mmCIF file of C-alpha atoms in Angstrom:
data_model
loop_
_atom_site.group_PDB
_atom_site.id
_atom_site.type_symbol
_atom_site.label_atom_id
_atom_site.label_comp_id
_atom_site.label_asym_id
_atom_site.label_seq_id
_atom_site.Cartn_x
_atom_site.Cartn_y
_atom_site.Cartn_z
ATOM 1 C CA MET A 198 94.726 13.502 -0.196
ATOM 2 C CA THR A 199 92.309 13.781 -2.991
ATOM 3 C CA LYS A 200 93.751 10.964 -4.704
ATOM 4 C CA LEU A 201 93.453 8.730 -1.690
ATOM 5 C CA LYS A 202 89.922 9.952 -0.909
ATOM 6 C CA PHE A 203 89.054 9.122 -4.684
ATOM 7 C CA SER A 204 90.368 5.662 -4.337
ATOM 8 C CA LYS A 205 88.653 4.964 -1.120
ATOM 9 C CA TYR A 206 85.180 5.721 -2.829
ATOM 10 C CA PHE A 207 86.251 3.408 -5.736
ATOM 11 C CA LEU A 208 87.081 0.638 -3.280
ATOM 12 C CA THR A 209 83.724 0.967 -1.671
ATOM 13 C CA ILE A 210 81.719 0.922 -4.737
ATOM 14 C CA ALA A 211 83.731 -2.088 -5.866
ATOM 15 C CA VAL A 212 83.034 -4.146 -2.715
ATOM 16 C CA ILE A 213 79.156 -2.958 -2.610
ATOM 17 C CA THR A 214 78.989 -4.053 -6.458
ATOM 18 C CA PHE A 215 80.979 -7.360 -5.948
ATOM 19 C CA LEU A 216 78.372 -8.218 -2.857
ATOM 20 C CA SER A 217 75.323 -7.193 -4.443
ATOM 21 C CA ILE A 218 76.088 -9.274 -7.637
ATOM 22 C CA LEU A 219 77.095 -12.348 -5.507
ATOM 23 C CA ILE A 220 73.915 -12.168 -3.313
ATOM 24 C CA TYR A 221 71.828 -11.642 -6.589
ATOM 25 C CA ILE A 222 73.268 -15.112 -8.072
ATOM 26 C CA ILE A 223 72.744 -16.875 -4.905
ATOM 27 C CA GLN A 224 69.086 -15.800 -4.580
ATOM 28 C CA THR A 225 68.426 -16.533 -8.330
ATOM 29 C CA SER A 226 70.028 -19.795 -8.006
ATOM 30 C CA TYR A 227 68.095 -20.544 -4.877
ATOM 31 C CA SER A 228 65.008 -19.863 -6.509
ATOM 32 C CA ASN A 229 65.605 -21.768 -9.582
ATOM 33 C CA LEU A 230 66.333 -24.719 -7.477
ATOM 34 C CA MET A 231 63.177 -24.569 -5.428
ATOM 35 C CA LYS A 232 60.892 -23.493 -8.441
ATOM 36 C CA ASP A 233 60.147 -27.108 -9.749
ATOM 37 C CA THR A 234 59.606 -28.809 -6.404
ATOM 38 C CA LEU A 235 57.122 -25.814 -5.324
ATOM 39 C CA GLN A 236 55.393 -26.378 -8.741
ATOM 40 C CA LEU A 237 55.200 -30.169 -7.791
ATOM 41 C CA GLN A 238 53.557 -29.452 -4.433
ATOM 42 C CA SER A 239 50.667 -27.716 -6.461
ATOM 43 C CA ASP A 240 50.276 -30.224 -8.886
ATOM 44 C CA PHE A 241 46.977 -31.992 -8.751
ATOM 45 C CA THR A 242 48.060 -35.103 -10.587
ATOM 46 C CA VAL A 243 50.578 -36.154 -7.949
ATOM 47 C CA LYS A 244 48.141 -35.599 -5.101
ATOM 48 C CA ASN A 245 47.624 -38.884 -3.190
ATOM 49 C CA ILE A 246 44.251 -40.513 -2.863
ATOM 50 C CA ASP A 247 42.570 -42.483 0.104
ATOM 51 C CA PRO A 248 42.381 -46.070 -0.855
ATOM 52 C CA ASN A 249 39.893 -46.692 1.814
ATOM 53 C CA LEU A 250 36.363 -46.778 0.845
ATOM 54 C CA ASP A 251 33.660 -45.375 2.865
ATOM 55 C CA THR A 252 31.654 -48.596 3.559
ATOM 56 C CA ASP A 253 29.623 -46.951 6.451
ATOM 57 C CA THR A 254 27.983 -44.602 3.857
ATOM 58 C CA LEU A 255 27.131 -47.580 1.703
ATOM 59 C CA GLN A 256 25.536 -49.388 4.671
ATOM 60 C CA LEU A 257 23.733 -46.181 5.426
ATOM 61 C CA ILE A 258 22.418 -46.146 1.844
ATOM 62 C CA GLU A 259 21.417 -49.876 1.985
ATOM 63 C CA GLU A 260 19.302 -49.213 5.037
ATOM 64 C CA LYS A 261 17.049 -46.920 2.985
ATOM 65 C CA THR A 262 14.153 -48.177 0.873
ATOM 66 C CA LEU A 263 14.310 -48.494 -2.991
ATOM 67 C CA TYR A 264 11.130 -47.813 -4.594
ATOM 68 C CA MET B 34 114.910 30.710 17.503
ATOM 69 C CA PRO B 35 116.455 27.430 15.780
ATOM 70 C CA SER B 36 120.196 27.438 15.466
ATOM 71 C CA PRO B 37 121.475 28.016 12.130
ATOM 72 C CA LYS B 38 123.107 24.278 12.105
ATOM 73 C CA ASN B 39 119.600 22.953 12.824
ATOM 74 C CA ASN B 40 118.091 25.014 10.202
ATOM 75 C CA ILE B 41 120.498 23.475 7.719
ATOM 76 C CA PHE B 42 119.562 19.959 8.689
ATOM 77 C CA TYR B 43 115.737 20.660 8.558
ATOM 78 C CA SER B 44 116.161 22.196 4.939
ATOM 79 C CA THR B 45 118.068 19.175 3.526
ATOM 80 C CA THR B 46 115.748 16.423 5.021
ATOM 81 C CA LYS B 47 112.470 17.978 4.673
ATOM 82 C CA PRO B 48 112.146 17.448 0.888
ATOM 83 C CA LEU B 49 113.207 13.668 1.547
ATOM 84 C CA PHE B 50 110.414 13.308 4.148
ATOM 85 C CA GLU B 51 108.126 14.883 1.682
ATOM 86 C CA TYR B 52 109.009 12.708 -1.269
ATOM 87 C CA LEU B 53 108.738 9.502 1.143
ATOM 88 C CA ASP B 54 105.219 10.661 2.304
ATOM 89 C CA LYS B 55 104.184 11.027 -1.346
ATOM 90 C CA GLN B 56 105.620 7.672 -2.227
ATOM 91 C CA LYS B 57 103.683 6.110 0.686
ATOM 92 C CA ASP B 58 100.384 7.861 -0.545
ATOM 93 C CA ASN B 59 101.122 6.824 -4.180
ATOM 94 C CA GLN B 60 101.610 3.216 -2.894
ATOM 95 C CA LYS B 61 98.426 3.079 -0.982
ATOM 96 C CA PHE B 62 96.481 4.700 -3.758
ATOM 97 C CA ILE B 63 97.870 2.088 -6.325
ATOM 98 C CA LYS B 64 97.066 -0.661 -4.029
ATOM 99 C CA SER B 65 93.580 0.260 -3.417
ATOM 100 C CA ILE B 66 93.117 0.833 -7.170
ATOM 101 C CA GLU B 67 94.361 -2.592 -7.672
ATOM 102 C CA VAL B 68 91.854 -4.037 -5.237
ATOM 103 C CA SER B 69 88.940 -2.095 -6.704
ATOM 104 C CA ALA B 70 89.904 -3.106 -10.241
ATOM 105 C CA THR B 71 90.180 -6.817 -9.187
ATOM 106 C CA LEU B 72 86.807 -6.503 -7.491
ATOM 107 C CA PHE B 73 85.114 -4.928 -10.632
ATOM 108 C CA PHE B 74 86.842 -7.538 -12.761
ATOM 109 C CA ILE B 75 85.522 -10.395 -10.438
ATOM 110 C CA SER B 76 82.175 -8.856 -10.640
ATOM 111 C CA PHE B 77 82.286 -8.665 -14.346
ATOM 112 C CA PHE B 78 83.369 -12.243 -14.510
ATOM 113 C CA LEU B 79 80.382 -13.151 -12.177
ATOM 114 C CA ILE B 80 77.943 -11.655 -14.093
ATOM 115 C CA PHE B 81 78.889 -12.887 -17.512
ATOM 116 C CA ALA B 82 80.324 -16.361 -16.701
ATOM 117 C CA ILE B 83 79.598 -17.490 -13.308
ATOM 118 C CA ARG B 84 75.758 -16.454 -13.268
ATOM 119 C CA PRO B 85 74.777 -18.426 -16.334
ATOM 120 C CA THR B 86 76.529 -21.457 -15.325
ATOM 121 C CA PHE B 87 75.126 -21.237 -11.692
ATOM 122 C CA LEU B 88 71.404 -20.671 -13.102
ATOM 123 C CA THR B 89 71.786 -23.814 -15.497
ATOM 124 C CA ILE B 90 73.143 -25.977 -12.780
ATOM 125 C CA SER B 91 70.387 -24.844 -10.148
ATOM 126 C CA SER B 92 67.857 -25.371 -12.743
ATOM 127 C CA LEU B 93 69.149 -28.979 -13.451
ATOM 128 C CA LEU B 94 69.410 -29.835 -9.852
ATOM 129 C CA GLY B 95 66.047 -28.605 -9.214
ATOM 130 C CA GLU B 96 64.468 -30.427 -11.791
ATOM 131 C CA ILE B 97 66.411 -33.584 -10.826
ATOM 132 C CA LYS B 98 65.180 -33.086 -7.338
ATOM 133 C CA ALA B 99 61.306 -32.562 -8.398
ATOM 134 C CA LYS B 100 61.554 -35.476 -10.708
ATOM 135 C CA GLU B 101 62.539 -37.706 -7.804
ATOM 136 C CA ALA B 102 59.996 -36.328 -5.610
ATOM 137 C CA SER B 103 57.422 -36.804 -8.377
ATOM 138 C CA THR B 104 58.325 -40.356 -8.748
ATOM 139 C CA LYS B 105 58.028 -41.103 -5.058
ATOM 140 C CA LEU B 106 54.601 -39.577 -4.906
ATOM 141 C CA MET B 107 53.651 -41.450 -8.114
ATOM 142 C CA LYS B 108 54.885 -44.629 -6.802
ATOM 143 C CA ALA B 109 52.702 -43.944 -3.560
ATOM 144 C CA LYS B 110 49.826 -42.882 -5.528
ATOM 145 C CA ILE B 111 49.962 -46.076 -7.740
ATOM 146 C CA ASN B 112 50.130 -48.278 -4.527
ATOM 147 C CA ASN B 113 47.082 -46.488 -3.291
ATOM 148 C CA LEU B 114 45.164 -47.099 -6.560
ATOM 149 C CA ILE B 115 46.048 -50.692 -6.446
ATOM 150 C CA GLN B 116 44.568 -50.993 -2.841
ATOM 151 C CA ALA B 117 41.723 -49.120 -3.784
ATOM 152 C CA GLN B 118 41.115 -51.182 -6.786
ATOM 153 C CA ASP B 119 41.236 -54.312 -4.466
ATOM 154 C CA ASN B 120 38.881 -52.671 -1.900
ATOM 155 C CA PHE B 121 36.475 -51.650 -4.787
ATOM 156 C CA ALA B 122 36.616 -55.364 -6.113
ATOM 157 C CA GLN B 123 35.375 -56.500 -2.805
ATOM 158 C CA VAL B 124 32.267 -54.213 -2.581
ATOM 159 C CA GLN B 125 31.735 -54.250 -6.301
ATOM 160 C CA GLU B 126 28.462 -56.015 -6.040
ATOM 161 C CA ASN B 127 27.171 -53.018 -3.918
ATOM 162 C CA TYR B 128 27.766 -50.727 -6.803
ATOM 163 C CA SER B 129 24.183 -50.630 -7.690
ATOM 164 C CA VAL B 130 23.191 -49.462 -4.355
ATOM 165 C CA VAL B 131 25.608 -46.356 -5.083
ATOM 166 C CA GLN B 132 23.976 -46.295 -8.428
ATOM 167 C CA SER B 133 20.460 -46.223 -7.272
ATOM 168 C CA SER B 134 21.350 -43.427 -4.725
ATOM 169 C CA LEU B 135 23.323 -41.169 -7.131
ATOM 170 C CA PRO B 136 23.083 -42.368 -10.565
ATOM 171 C CA ASP B 137 25.290 -41.425 -13.273
ATOM 172 C CA ARG B 138 22.500 -39.905 -15.500
ATOM 173 C CA PRO B 139 19.436 -37.668 -14.389
ATOM 174 C CA SER B 140 16.968 -40.634 -14.641
ATOM 175 C CA PHE B 141 13.909 -38.605 -14.828
ATOM 176 C CA SER B 142 11.659 -41.572 -15.285
ATOM 177 C CA MET B 143 13.033 -43.591 -12.562
ATOM 178 C CA LEU B 144 12.338 -40.628 -10.229
ATOM 179 C CA ALA B 145 8.980 -40.083 -11.266
ATOM 180 C CA ASN B 146 8.316 -43.811 -10.690
ATOM 181 C CA GLN B 147 9.802 -43.572 -7.204
ATOM 182 C CA VAL B 148 7.666 -40.335 -6.571
ATOM 183 C CA GLN B 149 4.445 -41.755 -7.830
ATOM 184 C CA SER B 150 4.907 -45.247 -5.968
ATOM 185 C CA SER B 151 5.442 -43.112 -2.712
ATOM 186 C CA ALA B 152 2.560 -41.166 -3.570
ATOM 187 C CA ILE B 153 0.519 -44.451 -3.835
ATOM 188 C CA GLU B 154 1.869 -45.949 -0.959
ATOM 189 C CA SER B 155 0.715 -42.910 1.087
ATOM 190 C CA GLY B 156 -2.769 -43.021 -0.226
ATOM 191 C CA PHE B 157 -2.994 -40.094 -2.690
ATOM 192 C CA GLU B 158 -2.319 -39.218 -6.226
ATOM 193 C CA ILE B 159 0.136 -36.563 -7.560
ATOM 194 C CA SER B 160 -1.968 -33.943 -9.857
ATOM 195 C CA LYS B 161 1.228 -32.421 -11.273
ATOM 196 C CA ILE B 162 5.019 -32.945 -11.278
ATOM 197 C CA ASP B 163 7.228 -30.449 -12.721
ATOM 198 C CA PHE B 164 10.936 -31.057 -13.533
ATOM 199 C CA SER B 165 13.270 -27.610 -13.648
ATOM 200 C CA LEU B 166 16.511 -28.488 -15.299
ATOM 201 C CA THR B 167 18.094 -25.102 -13.926
ATOM 202 C CA PRO B 168 20.528 -26.724 -11.497
ATOM 203 C CA LYS B 169 20.668 -25.167 -7.955
ATOM 204 C CA GLU B 170 24.085 -23.707 -7.055
ATOM 205 C CA ILE B 171 26.223 -26.253 -4.984
ATOM 206 C CA ASP B 172 28.295 -24.750 -2.181
ATOM 207 C CA PRO B 173 31.744 -24.297 -3.975
ATOM 208 C CA LYS B 174 33.346 -24.789 -0.517
ATOM 209 C CA GLN B 175 31.629 -28.174 -0.306
ATOM 210 C CA ASN B 176 32.316 -29.045 -3.996
ATOM 211 C CA LYS B 177 35.921 -28.003 -4.048
ATOM 212 C CA ASN B 178 37.445 -31.152 -2.938
ATOM 213 C CA SER B 179 34.958 -33.418 -4.479
ATOM 214 C CA VAL B 180 36.297 -35.403 -7.472
ATOM 215 C CA LEU B 181 32.884 -36.030 -8.760
ATOM 216 C CA ALA B 182 31.022 -33.180 -10.546
ATOM 217 C CA ALA B 183 27.674 -33.343 -8.932
ATOM 218 C CA LYS B 184 24.792 -31.971 -10.722
ATOM 219 C CA ASN B 185 21.241 -31.687 -9.752
ATOM 220 C CA TYR B 186 17.753 -30.672 -11.057
ATOM 221 C CA THR B 187 14.550 -29.370 -9.077
ATOM 222 C CA ILE B 188 11.430 -31.254 -8.878
ATOM 223 C CA ASN B 189 7.931 -29.666 -7.898
ATOM 224 C CA LEU B 190 5.095 -31.609 -7.060
ATOM 225 C CA LEU B 191 1.341 -30.644 -6.648
ATOM 226 C CA SER B 192 -1.238 -32.613 -5.011
ATOM 227 C CA PRO B 193 -4.546 -32.250 -3.365
ATOM 228 C CA ALA B 194 -3.413 -34.651 -0.862
ATOM 229 C CA PRO B 195 -4.671 -34.372 2.890
ATOM 230 C CA PHE B 196 -2.073 -33.258 5.259
ATOM 231 C CA SER B 197 -1.364 -36.640 7.107
ATOM 232 C CA GLN B 198 -1.135 -38.523 3.763
ATOM 233 C CA PHE B 199 1.213 -35.882 2.486
ATOM 234 C CA THR B 200 3.459 -36.098 5.513
ATOM 235 C CA ASP B 201 3.657 -39.809 5.205
ATOM 236 C CA PHE B 202 4.837 -38.973 1.516
ATOM 237 C CA VAL B 203 7.523 -36.676 2.796
ATOM 238 C CA ASN B 204 8.661 -39.361 5.154
ATOM 239 C CA LEU B 205 8.779 -41.932 2.477
ATOM 240 C CA ILE B 206 10.763 -39.631 0.108
ATOM 241 C CA SER B 207 13.115 -38.746 3.081
ATOM 242 C CA ASN B 208 13.859 -42.559 3.518
ATOM 243 C CA ASN B 209 14.139 -43.153 -0.113
ATOM 244 C CA ARG B 210 17.429 -44.225 -1.432
ATOM 245 C CA ARG B 211 17.930 -41.668 -3.889
ATOM 246 C CA LEU B 212 19.523 -38.521 -3.076
ATOM 247 C CA ILE B 213 16.837 -36.164 -2.708
ATOM 248 C CA ASP B 214 17.131 -32.754 -0.913
ATOM 249 C CA ILE B 215 13.839 -31.452 0.082
ATOM 250 C CA GLU B 216 13.884 -27.727 -0.082
ATOM 251 C CA SER B 217 10.353 -26.595 0.630
ATOM 252 C CA LEU B 218 6.775 -27.804 1.547
ATOM 253 C CA SER B 219 3.955 -25.495 1.441
ATOM 254 C CA PHE B 220 0.143 -26.048 2.231
ATOM 255 C CA ALA B 221 -2.572 -23.841 0.755
ATOM 256 C CA THR B 222 -6.538 -24.273 1.202
ATOM 257 C CA LYS B 223 -8.708 -24.215 -1.752
ATOM 258 C CA GLU B 224 -10.846 -21.080 -0.599
ATOM 259 C CA ALA B 225 -12.670 -21.050 -3.973
ATOM 260 C CA GLN B 226 -13.771 -24.658 -3.708
ATOM 261 C CA GLN B 227 -14.615 -24.525 0.048
ATOM 262 C CA SER B 228 -17.319 -21.744 -0.875
ATOM 263 C CA SER B 229 -18.842 -23.972 -3.539
ATOM 264 C CA ASP B 230 -18.666 -27.135 -1.419
ATOM 265 C CA PRO B 231 -19.484 -26.369 2.187
ATOM 266 C CA GLU B 232 -19.566 -29.982 3.255
ATOM 267 C CA ALA B 233 -15.856 -30.526 2.552
ATOM 268 C CA THR B 234 -13.414 -31.267 5.364
ATOM 269 C CA PRO B 235 -10.584 -28.553 5.636
ATOM 270 C CA SER B 236 -8.055 -31.398 5.069
ATOM 271 C CA SER B 237 -9.459 -32.344 1.519
ATOM 272 C CA ASN B 238 -9.454 -28.822 0.757
ATOM 273 C CA LEU B 239 -5.766 -28.473 0.996
ATOM 274 C CA ASN B 240 -3.379 -28.076 -1.872
ATOM 275 C CA SER B 241 0.319 -29.324 -0.835
ATOM 276 C CA ASN B 242 3.228 -28.169 -2.648
ATOM 277 C CA PHE B 243 6.506 -30.079 -2.577
ATOM 278 C CA SER B 244 10.018 -28.796 -3.961
ATOM 279 C CA ALA B 245 13.373 -30.856 -3.988
ATOM 280 C CA SER B 246 16.566 -31.050 -5.523
ATOM 281 C CA VAL B 247 17.517 -34.337 -7.130
ATOM 282 C CA TYR B 248 21.132 -35.184 -7.364
ATOM 283 C CA TYR B 249 23.249 -37.116 -9.913
ATOM 284 C CA TRP B 250 26.783 -37.111 -11.115
ATOM 285 C CA LEU B 251 28.425 -37.064 -14.538
ATOM 286 C CA PRO B 252 31.305 -39.402 -14.787
#
């Protein structure tokens, strides 16, 4: 009976260890996969620019007097 | 009370059943130990063989994905830059207008000339011009998204101009093309002079003070 109890505990620990390691590997792999993409999003060099020039402001400046 | 026949049967079969029970327990035990050992072995294998492989694969895949996304973004940015260049070529002749409003250097002399001519047009003379090179702090919220590094310096004017002429001067400065942020205007009477010259009008005994921030940018 004690032998059976011991084997049950052993099996439970084995299952928990296996699942924990599996989850840990999946989580680390996913974070590795997304790391570069997230870095790219915060990168200033790839930020898009607006090609339209604000000509309204230009007109506003032209209306002012130049001394 | 059991019969002696039954008793003999029971005494001969009991050890057999006990033996069978023990065997069953033993098999269960061996099976569970086998499964546990297999799981432990797989866990060990996961840590030392699968984990590094998965980490390398996911890193490489992530890098490839990021590079592809970066290429797309850069292509879009280059296209926008080309379009912006075309748009700029169309308004390039107006660049001097921008330059006169927000020059790429402090241009102290230009500002002094502008202020002086505005004062002359308003009909008075400036007695003192001070340039303070300590920049006024620009609100970081406003300046956060700006690509240009806008700088500024402060100008202080002192003049004995009459009130009406001085307000004309302020109007002219407000309509000036140069980016000037008027910070304060103050007027004070010349009490000392008033006592020595009783015929002087209140307007002529006024000391006007004008303070403003002037902007430029550093390319």
